[in-house]
């Protein structure tokens, strides 16, 4: 059972953080943004395709978990999970930049 | 009881849990190097520190609610009579970095104008992608005993994992994506952004009292 004093101390820390954050937001001076050169995005080259590093690592993680599931005899859920977990990767070609988008003018 | 606990009976064997721990740790190192190279130290700290704190708080609160427990990990953080593995806290920062970037990639293809609406779309996409990944990870984790859900509690389950877990994933990933990007795109100085990002996770402690009074 959690002691009442512990909860009280945590709530005091929470309120102190809230006040300090509000103070930081309200007293902060706005700094004009300097135009930086376009940030470099790391890409990995696989079979003549250059893929962004982060989606590629996600893809690897999904497949590692899928194979752990398959080798643990957790086959049905692993297959369903794999299909669902690949939705983020499938979103890349679905929302292709070259196609028409719902952008506002 | 100390804040950090080490499990003496932990053994590095070729089990699925060891593979899972190594995978999270290696990916975390890769993302840390990537972030340092692309964004620099301050922004990297802002991307990784707050979510670790929020992750620990969320895990502790959920575990204190007798939802689940983590058996067989190496290093634990102990607080409020429950223990959270360090790798799970690190895993939350991996999740945020992953889904923030994938969410940003996809949402900016649909909505290009840089405004709050775009941030909202990015956060929703990040939260949804987080849930889609968790639909693979959590049932497998429960099946392989990486973490064990208390099945005796009456609630709605999807693949033997409570629905509230997926809602939590959506809330944490989506909410933290929105918070991180809001601070990121604000026009404060870098030092002030860093300070704001350090203090904001601790605001969660306000909800600790009502949370324990309600459960």
Short mmCIF file of C-alpha atoms in Angstrom, two decimals:
data_model
loop_
_atom_site.label_atom_id
_atom_site.label_comp_id
_atom_site.label_asym_id
_atom_site.label_seq_id
_atom_site.Cartn_x
_atom_site.Cartn_y
_atom_site.Cartn_z
CA UNK A 1 0.00 0.00 0.00
CA UNK A 2 1.37 3.41 -0.95
CA UNK A 3 1.74 5.85 1.90
CA UNK A 4 -0.23 9.06 1.91
CA UNK A 5 2.97 11.11 2.48
CA UNK A 6 4.55 9.67 -0.69
CA UNK A 7 1.53 10.64 -2.78
CA UNK A 8 1.52 14.09 -1.21
CA UNK A 9 5.24 14.65 -1.94
CA UNK A 10 4.78 13.52 -5.56
CA UNK A 11 1.82 15.85 -6.01
CA UNK A 12 3.85 18.77 -4.59
CA UNK A 13 6.65 17.96 -7.07
CA UNK A 14 4.03 17.87 -9.84
CA UNK A 15 2.57 21.25 -8.94
CA UNK A 16 6.05 22.77 -8.55
CA UNK A 17 6.93 21.47 -12.05
CA UNK A 18 3.70 22.91 -13.46
CA UNK A 19 4.38 26.35 -11.95
CA UNK A 20 8.01 26.30 -13.13
CA UNK A 21 6.99 25.20 -16.65
CA UNK A 22 4.35 27.95 -16.85
CA UNK A 23 6.95 30.45 -15.63
CA UNK A 24 9.38 29.30 -18.33
CA UNK A 25 6.71 29.52 -21.03
CA UNK A 26 5.37 32.93 -19.99
CA UNK A 27 8.70 34.65 -19.45
CA UNK A 28 10.49 33.21 -22.50
CA UNK A 29 11.55 35.61 -25.19
CA UNK A 30 10.86 34.59 -28.72
CA UNK A 31 13.96 33.93 -30.76
CA UNK A 32 13.83 34.46 -34.49
CA UNK A 33 14.49 31.23 -36.30
CA UNK A 34 17.50 31.15 -38.52
CA UNK A 35 17.14 29.23 -41.73
CA UNK A 36 19.23 26.13 -41.51
CA UNK A 37 20.35 24.01 -44.35
CA UNK A 38 18.16 20.99 -44.91
CA UNK A 39 18.92 18.27 -42.40
CA UNK A 40 20.59 15.19 -43.64
CA UNK A 41 18.52 12.02 -43.37
CA UNK A 42 20.46 8.82 -42.99
CA UNK A 43 19.54 6.16 -45.49
CA UNK A 44 20.65 2.58 -45.89
CA UNK A 45 21.21 0.91 -49.23
CA UNK A 46 19.60 -2.47 -49.72
CA UNK A 47 19.50 -4.16 -53.14
CA UNK A 48 19.84 -0.88 -55.06
CA UNK A 49 17.12 0.78 -52.95
CA UNK A 50 17.98 3.63 -50.62
CA UNK A 51 15.69 3.36 -47.57
CA UNK A 52 15.40 5.75 -44.61
CA UNK A 53 17.13 4.32 -41.54
CA UNK A 54 14.24 4.66 -39.06
CA UNK A 55 11.52 2.84 -41.07
CA UNK A 56 14.12 0.22 -41.97
CA UNK A 57 14.94 -0.43 -38.30
CA UNK A 58 11.23 -0.60 -37.53
CA UNK A 59 10.87 -3.18 -40.30
CA UNK A 60 13.71 -5.24 -38.79
CA UNK A 61 12.19 -5.03 -35.29
CA UNK A 62 8.83 -6.24 -36.59
CA UNK A 63 10.43 -9.20 -38.32
CA UNK A 64 12.56 -10.13 -35.29
CA UNK A 65 9.41 -10.18 -33.13
CA UNK A 66 7.55 -12.13 -35.83
CA UNK A 67 10.24 -14.81 -35.99
CA UNK A 68 10.41 -15.04 -32.18
CA UNK A 69 6.64 -15.64 -32.28
CA UNK A 70 6.91 -18.25 -35.04
CA UNK A 71 9.70 -20.16 -33.26
CA UNK A 72 7.72 -20.01 -29.99
CA UNK A 73 4.72 -21.72 -31.67
CA UNK A 74 2.70 -18.52 -31.43
CA UNK A 75 1.91 -18.72 -35.12
CA UNK A 76 -1.61 -17.33 -35.61
CA UNK A 77 -1.14 -14.23 -33.43
CA UNK A 78 2.30 -13.62 -34.95
CA UNK A 79 0.90 -13.61 -38.50
CA UNK A 80 -2.01 -11.31 -37.52
CA UNK A 81 0.41 -9.11 -35.54
CA UNK A 82 2.84 -8.95 -38.48
CA UNK A 83 0.10 -7.80 -40.87
CA UNK A 84 -1.05 -5.10 -38.43
CA UNK A 85 2.50 -4.03 -37.52
CA UNK A 86 3.37 -3.56 -41.19
CA UNK A 87 0.66 -0.89 -41.59
CA UNK A 88 3.14 1.96 -40.80
CA UNK A 89 5.52 0.69 -43.51
CA UNK A 90 2.64 0.22 -45.97
CA UNK A 91 1.59 3.83 -45.33
CA UNK A 92 4.72 5.07 -47.12
CA UNK A 93 3.74 3.84 -50.61
CA UNK A 94 0.01 4.45 -49.93
CA UNK A 95 0.56 8.13 -49.13
CA UNK A 96 3.12 8.63 -51.85
CA UNK A 97 4.43 12.17 -52.28
CA UNK A 98 3.96 12.01 -56.04
CA UNK A 99 0.22 11.36 -55.75
CA UNK A 100 -2.35 14.07 -55.11
CA UNK A 101 -2.52 15.14 -51.49
CA UNK A 102 -5.07 16.99 -49.38
CA UNK A 103 -2.77 19.92 -48.79
CA UNK A 104 -4.16 23.38 -48.12
CA UNK A 105 -3.01 26.34 -50.12
CA UNK B 1 14.63 -0.85 -0.57
CA UNK B 2 17.00 0.89 -2.97
CA UNK B 3 15.91 2.81 -6.08
CA UNK B 4 17.91 0.53 -8.37
CA UNK B 5 17.63 -3.25 -7.94
CA UNK B 6 19.76 -5.89 -9.65
CA UNK B 7 18.34 -9.33 -10.28
CA UNK B 8 21.13 -11.75 -9.18
CA UNK B 9 19.42 -14.78 -10.72
CA UNK B 10 19.44 -13.23 -14.22
CA UNK B 11 21.36 -15.38 -16.72
CA UNK B 12 22.25 -14.52 -20.28
CA UNK B 13 20.82 -17.53 -22.05
CA UNK B 14 19.54 -17.80 -25.61
CA UNK B 15 15.95 -17.19 -24.63
CA UNK B 16 13.43 -14.97 -26.38
CA UNK B 17 13.60 -12.45 -23.52
CA UNK B 18 17.37 -12.05 -24.02
CA UNK B 19 16.84 -11.46 -27.75
CA UNK B 20 14.13 -8.91 -26.96
CA UNK B 21 16.34 -7.06 -24.42
CA UNK B 22 19.32 -7.03 -26.82
CA UNK B 23 17.12 -5.82 -29.69
CA UNK B 24 15.77 -2.89 -27.66
CA UNK B 25 19.24 -1.96 -26.38
CA UNK B 26 20.91 -2.11 -29.81
CA UNK B 27 18.11 -0.10 -31.45
CA UNK B 28 18.33 2.46 -28.63
CA UNK B 29 22.09 2.86 -29.19
CA UNK B 30 21.55 3.25 -32.97
CA UNK B 31 18.84 5.89 -32.45
CA UNK B 32 20.96 7.73 -29.88
CA UNK B 33 23.91 7.94 -32.32
CA UNK B 34 21.55 8.89 -35.18
CA UNK B 35 19.91 11.62 -33.08
CA UNK B 36 23.26 13.00 -31.89
CA UNK B 37 24.50 13.12 -35.47
CA UNK B 38 21.37 14.72 -36.94
CA UNK B 39 20.01 16.86 -34.09
CA UNK B 40 22.86 17.47 -31.64
CA UNK B 41 23.05 16.94 -27.86
CA UNK B 42 20.27 19.27 -26.65
CA UNK B 43 17.61 18.03 -29.03
CA UNK B 44 18.64 14.42 -28.43
CA UNK B 45 18.23 14.97 -24.69
CA UNK B 46 14.81 16.49 -25.36
CA UNK B 47 13.78 13.50 -27.47
CA UNK B 48 14.98 10.84 -25.04
CA UNK B 49 14.81 12.09 -21.44
CA UNK B 50 11.13 13.17 -20.97
CA UNK B 51 9.68 9.98 -22.46
CA UNK B 52 11.88 7.83 -20.20
CA UNK B 53 10.51 9.71 -17.14
CA UNK B 54 6.91 9.51 -18.44
CA UNK B 55 7.40 5.83 -19.29
CA UNK B 56 8.63 5.02 -15.79
CA UNK B 57 5.77 6.97 -14.15
CA UNK B 58 3.15 5.31 -16.41
CA UNK B 59 4.58 1.83 -15.82
CA UNK B 60 4.75 2.32 -12.05
CA UNK B 61 1.19 3.61 -11.88
CA UNK B 62 -0.12 0.78 -14.07
CA UNK B 63 1.79 -1.85 -12.08
CA UNK B 64 0.64 -0.40 -8.77
CA UNK B 65 -2.86 -0.92 -10.12
CA UNK B 66 -1.93 -4.69 -10.07
CA UNK B 67 -2.20 -4.84 -13.84
CA UNK B 68 0.97 -6.80 -14.60
CA UNK B 69 4.58 -7.50 -13.62
CA UNK B 70 7.96 -8.02 -15.29
CA UNK B 71 9.75 -11.27 -14.35
CA UNK B 72 13.36 -12.13 -15.19
CA UNK B 73 14.97 -8.80 -16.17
CA UNK B 74 18.44 -7.70 -15.07
CA UNK B 75 18.18 -4.15 -13.65
CA UNK B 76 15.01 -2.72 -12.14
CA UNK B 77 13.94 0.74 -10.97
CA UNK B 78 11.98 0.41 -7.73
CA UNK B 79 9.42 2.93 -6.54
CA UNK B 80 6.01 2.85 -4.82
CA UNK B 81 6.57 -0.86 -3.99
CA UNK B 82 6.80 -1.96 -7.64
CA UNK B 83 9.78 -2.58 -9.96
CA UNK B 84 10.12 -1.52 -13.59
CA UNK B 85 12.99 -2.93 -15.72
CA UNK B 86 15.39 -0.25 -16.96
CA UNK B 87 15.19 -1.67 -20.50
CA UNK B 88 11.42 -1.04 -20.53
CA UNK B 89 12.00 2.65 -19.72
CA UNK B 90 14.62 2.78 -22.48
CA UNK B 91 12.14 1.00 -24.77
CA UNK B 92 9.68 3.88 -24.38
CA UNK B 93 12.26 6.30 -25.77
CA UNK B 94 12.84 3.93 -28.70
CA UNK B 95 9.07 3.82 -29.31
CA UNK B 96 8.70 7.60 -29.25
CA UNK B 97 11.67 8.23 -31.54
CA UNK B 98 10.45 5.55 -33.94
CA UNK B 99 6.80 6.54 -34.17
CA UNK B 100 7.42 10.29 -34.04
CA UNK B 101 9.55 10.00 -37.16
CA UNK B 102 7.32 7.52 -39.00
CA UNK B 103 4.24 9.56 -38.01
CA UNK B 104 5.93 12.74 -39.24
CA UNK B 105 6.92 11.08 -42.54
CA UNK B 106 3.39 9.86 -43.25
CA UNK B 107 1.39 12.83 -41.90
CA UNK B 108 3.45 15.38 -43.83
CA UNK B 109 2.65 13.50 -47.04
CA UNK B 110 -1.06 14.04 -46.40
CA UNK B 111 -1.02 17.50 -44.86
CA UNK B 112 1.89 19.77 -45.81
CA UNK B 113 1.09 23.06 -44.11
CA UNK B 114 3.19 23.58 -40.95
CA UNK B 115 0.59 24.44 -38.31
CA UNK B 116 -1.07 22.91 -35.25
CA UNK B 117 -3.33 20.76 -37.43
CA UNK B 118 -0.23 19.11 -38.89
CA UNK B 119 1.13 18.46 -35.38
CA UNK B 120 -2.21 16.91 -34.46
CA UNK B 121 -2.10 14.62 -37.52
CA UNK B 122 1.49 13.62 -36.77
CA UNK B 123 0.55 12.77 -33.16
CA UNK B 124 -2.51 10.75 -34.19
CA UNK B 125 -0.49 8.82 -36.76
CA UNK B 126 2.32 8.23 -34.25
CA UNK B 127 -0.19 6.95 -31.67
CA UNK B 128 -1.93 4.67 -34.19
CA UNK B 129 1.38 3.27 -35.47
CA UNK B 130 2.43 2.65 -31.86
CA UNK B 131 -0.75 0.65 -31.27
CA UNK B 132 -0.29 -1.34 -34.50
CA UNK B 133 3.25 -2.31 -33.38
CA UNK B 134 1.99 -3.17 -29.89
CA UNK B 135 -0.60 -5.54 -31.38
CA UNK B 136 2.38 -7.68 -32.42
CA UNK B 137 4.60 -7.06 -29.39
CA UNK B 138 2.26 -7.27 -26.38
CA UNK B 139 0.49 -10.61 -27.12
CA UNK B 140 3.91 -12.15 -27.84
CA UNK B 141 5.34 -10.64 -24.64
CA UNK B 142 2.47 -12.07 -22.58
CA UNK B 143 2.81 -15.48 -24.28
CA UNK B 144 6.60 -15.55 -23.75
CA UNK B 145 6.38 -14.23 -20.15
CA UNK B 146 8.35 -11.03 -20.88
CA UNK B 147 5.60 -9.36 -18.89
CA UNK B 148 2.60 -11.05 -17.38
CA UNK B 149 -0.90 -9.61 -17.37
CA UNK B 150 -3.16 -10.39 -14.44
CA UNK B 151 -5.99 -12.23 -16.20
CA UNK B 152 -8.18 -12.43 -13.10
CA UNK B 153 -9.27 -8.80 -13.36
CA UNK B 154 -12.54 -8.30 -15.25
CA UNK B 155 -11.85 -6.13 -18.31
CA UNK B 156 -11.90 -6.26 -22.09
CA UNK B 157 -9.03 -8.22 -23.67
CA UNK B 158 -7.61 -8.28 -27.23
CA UNK B 159 -5.27 -11.25 -27.81
CA UNK B 160 -5.16 -11.75 -23.99
CA UNK B 161 -3.92 -8.18 -23.51
CA UNK B 162 -6.25 -5.61 -21.88
CA UNK B 163 -7.75 -2.99 -24.19
CA UNK B 164 -6.63 -0.30 -21.74
CA UNK B 165 -2.99 -1.20 -22.57
CA UNK B 166 -3.51 -0.23 -26.22
CA UNK B 167 -5.29 2.96 -25.18
CA UNK B 168 -2.30 3.70 -22.93
CA UNK B 169 0.09 3.20 -25.84
CA UNK B 170 -1.94 5.54 -28.01
CA UNK B 171 -2.10 8.14 -25.23
CA UNK B 172 1.59 8.02 -24.31
CA UNK B 173 3.01 7.92 -27.85
CA UNK B 174 0.49 10.40 -29.28
CA UNK B 175 0.63 12.74 -26.29
CA UNK B 176 4.41 12.75 -26.06
CA UNK B 177 4.75 13.25 -29.83
CA UNK B 178 2.48 16.30 -29.60
CA UNK B 179 4.34 17.67 -26.57
CA UNK B 180 7.79 17.10 -28.09
CA UNK B 181 6.86 18.70 -31.43
CA UNK B 182 5.05 21.62 -29.77
CA UNK B 183 8.17 22.46 -27.78
CA UNK B 184 10.32 21.74 -30.83
CA UNK B 185 8.45 24.21 -33.04
CA UNK B 186 8.08 26.91 -30.38
CA UNK B 187 10.18 30.01 -30.84
CA UNK B 188 11.97 29.83 -27.46
CA UNK B 189 15.72 29.56 -27.22
CA UNK B 190 17.24 26.06 -27.27
CA UNK B 191 18.18 26.25 -23.58
CA UNK B 192 14.63 27.21 -22.58
CA UNK B 193 13.17 24.43 -24.72
CA UNK B 194 15.49 22.01 -22.93
CA UNK B 195 14.36 23.27 -19.49
CA UNK B 196 10.68 23.10 -20.45
CA UNK B 197 11.16 19.57 -21.73
CA UNK B 198 12.87 18.52 -18.49
CA UNK B 199 10.14 19.92 -16.22
CA UNK B 200 7.02 18.87 -18.18
CA UNK B 201 7.16 15.10 -17.46
CA UNK B 202 7.07 15.74 -13.71
CA UNK B 203 3.71 17.52 -14.09
CA UNK B 204 2.29 13.97 -14.35
CA UNK B 205 2.83 13.61 -10.59
CA UNK B 206 -0.21 15.87 -10.08
CA UNK B 207 -2.37 12.99 -11.29
CA UNK B 208 -0.80 10.44 -8.91
CA UNK B 209 -3.07 11.47 -6.01
CA UNK B 210 -6.38 11.34 -7.90
CA UNK B 211 -5.23 8.10 -9.61
CA UNK B 212 -4.64 6.27 -6.32
CA UNK B 213 -7.79 7.71 -4.78
CA UNK B 214 -9.85 6.41 -7.70
CA UNK B 215 -8.42 2.85 -7.84
#
